[in-house]
Amino acid sequence: MALLELEDVTAAYGRVRVLEGVSLSVPDGGAVGILGSNGAGKTTTLRAISGTVNVGGRITFDGQDITSVGPEKTAALGIAHVPEGRGTLPNLSVRENLLVGAYLRRDRAEIRADIDFLLDLFPHLARRISQNASALSGGEQQMLAVGRAFMAKPRLLVLDEPSLGLAPSTAQDVYEAIERLRKESGIAMLVVEQNANLAFRVVEAATILETGRSTISGTTEELRGRDEIRKAYLGG
Ligand SMILES: Nc1ncnc2c1ncn2[C@@H]1O[C@H](COP(=O)(O)OP(=O)(O)OP(=O)(O)O)[C@@H](O)[C@H]1O
Ligand SMILES: [Mg+2]
């Protein structure tokens, strides 16, 4: 069964409709990408999931209708978002940022174990554990944002363009960290990217979004086999 399912979802800012029909499905324990160019509606699709825009159609999570329930409820159900632009807390240390991610949890021993697990996977963060987030590089801040979301112990991690604003080699480092997290934890992911070469390191399937509509969906293997996808999203 699908963990997250969007069926013909529409979304609007006020009366301006920007999603015209988005359908996609993330299997339980699976990783799925949303690919699309600037302004295609990727971020809005994520806002539709967390219920911060006016939504039509149907969104279910773990069999439950979550259409328009709002961000507190979706977070409580186990959807953790890493927004565009990261949003780590600059004046808190790396460790404190991770603890903020776990603020709804009471399982102290497990929280400690999860922090150790993350620091093992993300040595960049381990080296800077006591430093303020503001002292981190862009790539390190992105890793911290992902780690912080993971600390909520979600069932689904939603990442909005983790590579945004990063140099290509740094973006590769960030994706290597995400790939490791995915492999070692098995957590389900929904990953928004413009660059399919990066997203395909992590996801098994993807949906193409064009001007507010999901057009083509398939496994990464199927998508790699299509000329128009290779040209538009894989650099030829
Ligand atoms: N807060 C807002 N109010 C009104 N229109 C918005 C708002 N945010 C986005 N839009 C519009 O909605 C459309 C989709 O934007 P969205 O941010 O979802 O695209 P995106 O695929 O995430 O793009 P990018 O790759 O640049 O992040 C765009 O036309 C954008 O101008
Ligand atoms: Mg966006």
Short mmCIF file of C-alpha atoms and ligand atoms in Angstrom, two decimals:
data_model
loop_
_atom_site.label_atom_id
_atom_site.label_comp_id
_atom_site.label_asym_id
_atom_site.label_seq_id
_atom_site.Cartn_x
_atom_site.Cartn_y
_atom_site.Cartn_z
CA MET A 1 0.00 0.00 0.00
CA ALA A 2 1.10 3.56 -0.65
CA LEU A 3 2.31 5.53 2.35
CA LEU A 4 1.53 8.86 0.66
CA GLU A 5 -0.87 9.27 -2.23
CA LEU A 6 -1.83 12.39 -4.16
CA GLU A 7 -4.81 12.03 -6.47
CA ASP A 8 -5.45 14.82 -8.97
CA VAL A 9 -4.38 17.47 -6.48
CA THR A 10 -4.96 21.13 -7.27
CA ALA A 11 -3.67 24.09 -5.28
CA ALA A 12 -4.08 27.84 -5.30
CA TYR A 13 -2.59 30.92 -3.67
CA GLY A 14 -5.74 32.86 -2.92
CA ARG A 15 -7.61 32.51 -6.20
CA VAL A 16 -4.56 31.94 -8.36
CA ARG A 17 -4.43 28.28 -9.21
CA VAL A 18 -0.91 26.91 -9.69
CA LEU A 19 -1.45 23.15 -9.43
CA GLU A 20 -3.79 21.78 -12.06
CA GLY A 21 -3.69 18.08 -11.28
CA VAL A 22 -0.83 16.33 -9.53
CA SER A 23 -0.90 12.62 -8.86
CA LEU A 24 1.88 10.64 -7.28
CA SER A 25 2.45 7.86 -4.86
CA VAL A 26 5.21 7.05 -2.37
CA PRO A 27 5.28 3.39 -1.31
CA ASP A 28 5.85 2.57 2.35
CA GLY A 29 9.62 2.52 2.76
CA GLY A 30 10.16 3.81 -0.79
CA ALA A 31 11.82 6.92 -2.19
CA VAL A 32 10.21 8.98 -4.94
CA GLY A 33 11.33 12.14 -6.73
CA ILE A 34 9.48 15.13 -8.12
CA LEU A 35 11.35 16.64 -11.05
CA GLY A 36 10.49 19.93 -12.66
CA SER A 37 11.90 23.25 -13.76
CA ASN A 38 11.61 26.60 -11.93
CA GLY A 39 8.01 27.50 -11.20
CA ALA A 40 6.61 24.09 -12.19
CA GLY A 41 4.89 23.79 -8.81
CA LYS A 42 7.25 21.51 -6.89
CA THR A 43 7.31 23.53 -3.67
CA THR A 44 3.57 24.14 -3.95
CA THR A 45 3.02 20.38 -4.17
CA LEU A 46 4.88 20.02 -0.86
CA ARG A 47 2.81 22.86 0.61
CA ALA A 48 -0.32 21.04 -0.54
CA ILE A 49 0.85 17.96 1.38
CA SER A 50 1.41 19.96 4.56
CA GLY A 51 -1.85 21.85 4.02
CA THR A 52 -0.49 25.39 3.84
CA VAL A 53 -2.18 26.26 0.52
CA ASN A 54 -5.79 25.88 -0.68
CA VAL A 55 -6.01 22.32 -1.90
CA GLY A 56 -8.41 20.31 -4.03
CA GLY A 57 -8.31 16.63 -4.95
CA ARG A 58 -7.32 14.02 -2.42
CA ILE A 59 -4.21 13.38 -0.32
CA THR A 60 -3.92 10.30 1.87
CA PHE A 61 -1.19 9.26 4.26
CA ASP A 62 -1.12 5.72 5.58
CA GLY A 63 -4.71 5.30 4.40
CA GLN A 64 -5.94 8.41 6.20
CA ASP A 65 -7.34 11.43 4.36
CA ILE A 66 -5.03 14.35 5.16
CA THR A 67 -6.28 16.80 2.51
CA SER A 68 -6.06 20.29 4.08
CA VAL A 69 -5.50 19.08 7.65
CA GLY A 70 -2.63 21.53 8.15
CA PRO A 71 1.03 21.38 9.11
CA GLU A 72 0.71 20.45 12.80
CA LYS A 73 -1.41 17.41 12.04
CA THR A 74 0.73 16.22 9.12
CA ALA A 75 3.85 16.58 11.28
CA ALA A 76 2.18 14.67 14.11
CA LEU A 77 1.26 11.89 11.69
CA GLY A 78 4.91 11.54 10.71
CA ILE A 79 5.67 13.77 7.74
CA ALA A 80 8.83 15.85 8.25
CA HIS A 81 9.67 18.63 5.81
CA VAL A 82 13.03 20.12 5.00
CA PRO A 83 12.00 23.35 3.29
CA GLU A 84 13.78 25.18 0.50
CA GLY A 85 16.46 27.30 2.13
CA ARG A 86 16.92 24.87 5.02
CA GLY A 87 15.85 26.91 8.08
CA THR A 88 18.33 25.72 10.68
CA LEU A 89 18.59 27.83 13.83
CA PRO A 90 21.79 29.88 13.40
CA ASN A 91 22.44 30.66 17.08
CA LEU A 92 22.07 27.11 18.29
CA SER A 93 24.79 24.49 18.06
CA VAL A 94 24.62 21.51 15.74
CA ARG A 95 23.66 19.28 18.67
CA GLU A 96 20.99 21.72 19.85
CA ASN A 97 19.54 21.91 16.33
CA LEU A 98 19.27 18.13 16.27
CA LEU A 99 17.59 18.13 19.67
CA VAL A 100 15.09 20.75 18.48
CA GLY A 101 14.11 18.26 15.77
CA ALA A 102 13.31 15.73 18.49
CA TYR A 103 11.29 18.11 20.67
CA LEU A 104 8.08 16.08 20.53
CA ARG A 105 9.84 12.87 21.57
CA ARG A 106 10.20 11.59 25.11
CA ASP A 107 12.40 8.54 24.44
CA ARG A 108 15.66 10.03 25.70
CA ALA A 109 17.85 6.97 25.21
CA GLU A 110 16.62 6.56 21.66
CA ILE A 111 17.12 10.24 20.92
CA ARG A 112 20.75 9.90 22.00
CA ALA A 113 21.11 6.77 19.87
CA ASP A 114 19.63 8.56 16.85
CA ILE A 115 22.03 11.47 17.26
CA ASP A 116 24.95 9.03 17.40
CA PHE A 117 23.59 7.26 14.33
CA LEU A 118 23.37 10.56 12.41
CA LEU A 119 26.83 11.73 13.45
CA ASP A 120 28.20 8.42 12.26
CA LEU A 121 26.56 8.92 8.87
CA PHE A 122 27.36 12.64 8.61
CA PRO A 123 30.98 13.10 9.72
CA HIS A 124 30.81 16.72 8.52
CA LEU A 125 28.36 17.39 11.35
CA ALA A 126 30.23 15.29 13.89
CA ARG A 127 33.28 17.51 13.45
CA ARG A 128 31.21 20.60 14.22
CA ILE A 129 28.83 19.25 16.83
CA SER A 130 29.38 22.09 19.34
CA GLN A 131 29.59 24.94 16.85
CA ASN A 132 26.72 27.24 16.01
CA ALA A 133 24.80 26.39 12.85
CA SER A 134 25.73 29.83 11.51
CA ALA A 135 29.37 28.69 11.35
CA LEU A 136 28.54 25.81 8.97
CA SER A 137 29.02 25.86 5.21
CA GLY A 138 25.94 25.76 3.00
CA GLY A 139 26.32 22.03 2.42
CA GLU A 140 26.77 21.33 6.11
CA GLN A 141 23.69 23.41 6.91
CA GLN A 142 21.70 21.36 4.42
CA MET A 143 22.91 18.14 6.07
CA LEU A 144 21.96 19.56 9.44
CA ALA A 145 18.47 20.44 8.17
CA VAL A 146 18.02 16.87 6.93
CA GLY A 147 19.37 15.49 10.21
CA ARG A 148 17.09 17.70 12.23
CA ALA A 149 14.02 16.54 10.29
CA PHE A 150 15.14 12.92 10.77
CA MET A 151 15.31 13.50 14.53
CA ALA A 152 11.53 13.89 14.59
CA LYS A 153 11.46 10.16 13.78
CA PRO A 154 9.11 10.69 10.85
CA ARG A 155 7.70 7.99 8.60
CA LEU A 156 8.27 10.19 5.56
CA LEU A 157 11.04 12.69 4.97
CA VAL A 158 10.17 15.40 2.45
CA LEU A 159 13.12 17.30 0.96
CA ASP A 160 12.72 20.45 -1.14
CA GLU A 161 15.72 20.89 -3.47
CA PRO A 162 18.52 19.95 -1.09
CA SER A 163 21.03 21.03 -3.77
CA LEU A 164 19.70 24.59 -4.07
CA GLY A 165 22.45 27.20 -4.09
CA LEU A 166 25.25 24.69 -3.59
CA ALA A 167 28.33 24.22 -5.77
CA PRO A 168 28.08 20.98 -7.79
CA SER A 169 30.65 19.11 -5.70
CA THR A 170 28.96 20.20 -2.47
CA ALA A 171 25.58 19.11 -3.83
CA GLN A 172 27.15 15.69 -4.50
CA ASP A 173 28.38 15.55 -0.87
CA VAL A 174 24.91 16.40 0.41
CA TYR A 175 23.33 13.73 -1.75
CA GLU A 176 25.91 11.21 -0.64
CA ALA A 177 24.84 11.91 2.95
CA ILE A 178 21.14 11.63 2.03
CA GLU A 179 21.83 8.39 0.16
CA ARG A 180 23.57 6.96 3.22
CA LEU A 181 20.70 7.99 5.48
CA ARG A 182 18.23 6.37 3.12
CA LYS A 183 20.23 3.12 2.94
CA GLU A 184 20.97 2.83 6.64
CA SER A 185 17.56 3.86 7.99
CA GLY A 186 15.22 2.70 5.22
CA ILE A 187 13.12 5.82 5.80
CA ALA A 188 10.64 6.75 3.05
CA MET A 189 11.49 9.92 1.13
CA LEU A 190 9.88 12.37 -1.24
CA VAL A 191 12.64 14.39 -2.91
CA VAL A 192 12.10 17.51 -5.02
CA GLU A 193 14.90 18.34 -7.46
CA GLN A 194 15.58 20.06 -10.77
CA ASN A 195 18.64 17.91 -11.35
CA ALA A 196 17.67 14.30 -11.93
CA ASN A 197 21.26 13.09 -11.76
CA LEU A 198 21.26 14.05 -8.09
CA ALA A 199 17.76 12.86 -7.23
CA PHE A 200 18.33 9.50 -8.94
CA ARG A 201 21.09 8.72 -6.43
CA VAL A 202 18.37 8.38 -3.82
CA VAL A 203 14.98 7.67 -5.42
CA GLU A 204 13.68 4.58 -7.19
CA ALA A 205 10.94 6.35 -9.10
CA ALA A 206 9.96 9.89 -10.03
CA THR A 207 7.16 12.08 -11.32
CA ILE A 208 7.73 14.90 -13.78
CA LEU A 209 5.91 18.12 -12.99
CA GLU A 210 5.22 20.59 -15.79
CA THR A 211 3.30 23.84 -15.20
CA GLY A 212 1.33 22.46 -12.29
CA ARG A 213 0.56 19.05 -13.73
CA SER A 214 2.23 15.69 -13.22
CA THR A 215 2.96 14.34 -16.68
CA ILE A 216 5.25 11.33 -16.76
CA SER A 217 5.90 8.94 -13.87
CA GLY A 218 8.10 5.91 -13.82
CA THR A 219 11.00 4.10 -12.25
CA THR A 220 14.35 5.82 -12.60
CA GLU A 221 15.31 3.13 -15.10
CA GLU A 222 12.26 3.84 -17.26
CA LEU A 223 12.85 7.58 -17.08
CA ARG A 224 16.52 7.24 -17.99
CA GLY A 225 15.41 5.33 -21.07
CA ARG A 226 13.31 8.21 -22.42
CA ASP A 227 14.99 10.72 -24.74
CA GLU A 228 12.93 13.74 -23.69
CA ILE A 229 13.68 13.07 -20.01
CA ARG A 230 17.38 12.59 -20.67
CA LYS A 231 17.53 15.90 -22.55
CA ALA A 232 15.48 17.95 -20.08
CA TYR A 233 16.57 16.55 -16.72
CA LEU A 234 19.68 14.44 -17.12
CA GLY A 235 21.86 16.77 -19.19
CA GLY A 236 21.58 14.85 -22.48
N1 LIG B 1 3.24 32.52 -2.04
C1 LIG B 1 2.88 32.57 -3.34
N2 LIG B 1 1.89 33.38 -3.77
C2 LIG B 1 1.52 33.44 -5.08
N3 LIG B 1 2.08 32.68 -6.04
C3 LIG B 1 3.07 31.86 -5.68
C4 LIG B 1 3.52 31.76 -4.33
N4 LIG B 1 4.54 30.84 -4.28
C5 LIG B 1 4.69 30.40 -5.54
N5 LIG B 1 3.82 31.00 -6.39
C6 LIG B 1 3.69 30.74 -7.84
O1 LIG B 1 3.30 29.39 -8.02
C7 LIG B 1 3.97 28.80 -9.12
C8 LIG B 1 4.70 27.54 -8.66
O2 LIG B 1 5.72 27.91 -7.72
P1 LIG B 1 6.56 26.86 -6.90
O3 LIG B 1 7.34 27.63 -5.91
O4 LIG B 1 5.68 25.79 -6.42
O5 LIG B 1 7.52 26.28 -8.03
P2 LIG B 1 8.81 25.37 -7.91
O6 LIG B 1 8.64 24.27 -8.89
O7 LIG B 1 9.06 25.00 -6.50
O8 LIG B 1 9.96 26.35 -8.44
P3 LIG B 1 11.51 26.48 -7.98
O9 LIG B 1 12.26 25.40 -8.70
O10 LIG B 1 11.88 27.84 -8.50
O11 LIG B 1 11.58 26.36 -6.50
C9 LIG B 1 4.89 29.88 -9.68
O12 LIG B 1 4.24 30.46 -10.79
C10 LIG B 1 5.02 30.85 -8.55
O13 LIG B 1 5.21 32.15 -9.03
MG MG B 2 10.60 25.34 -5.18
#
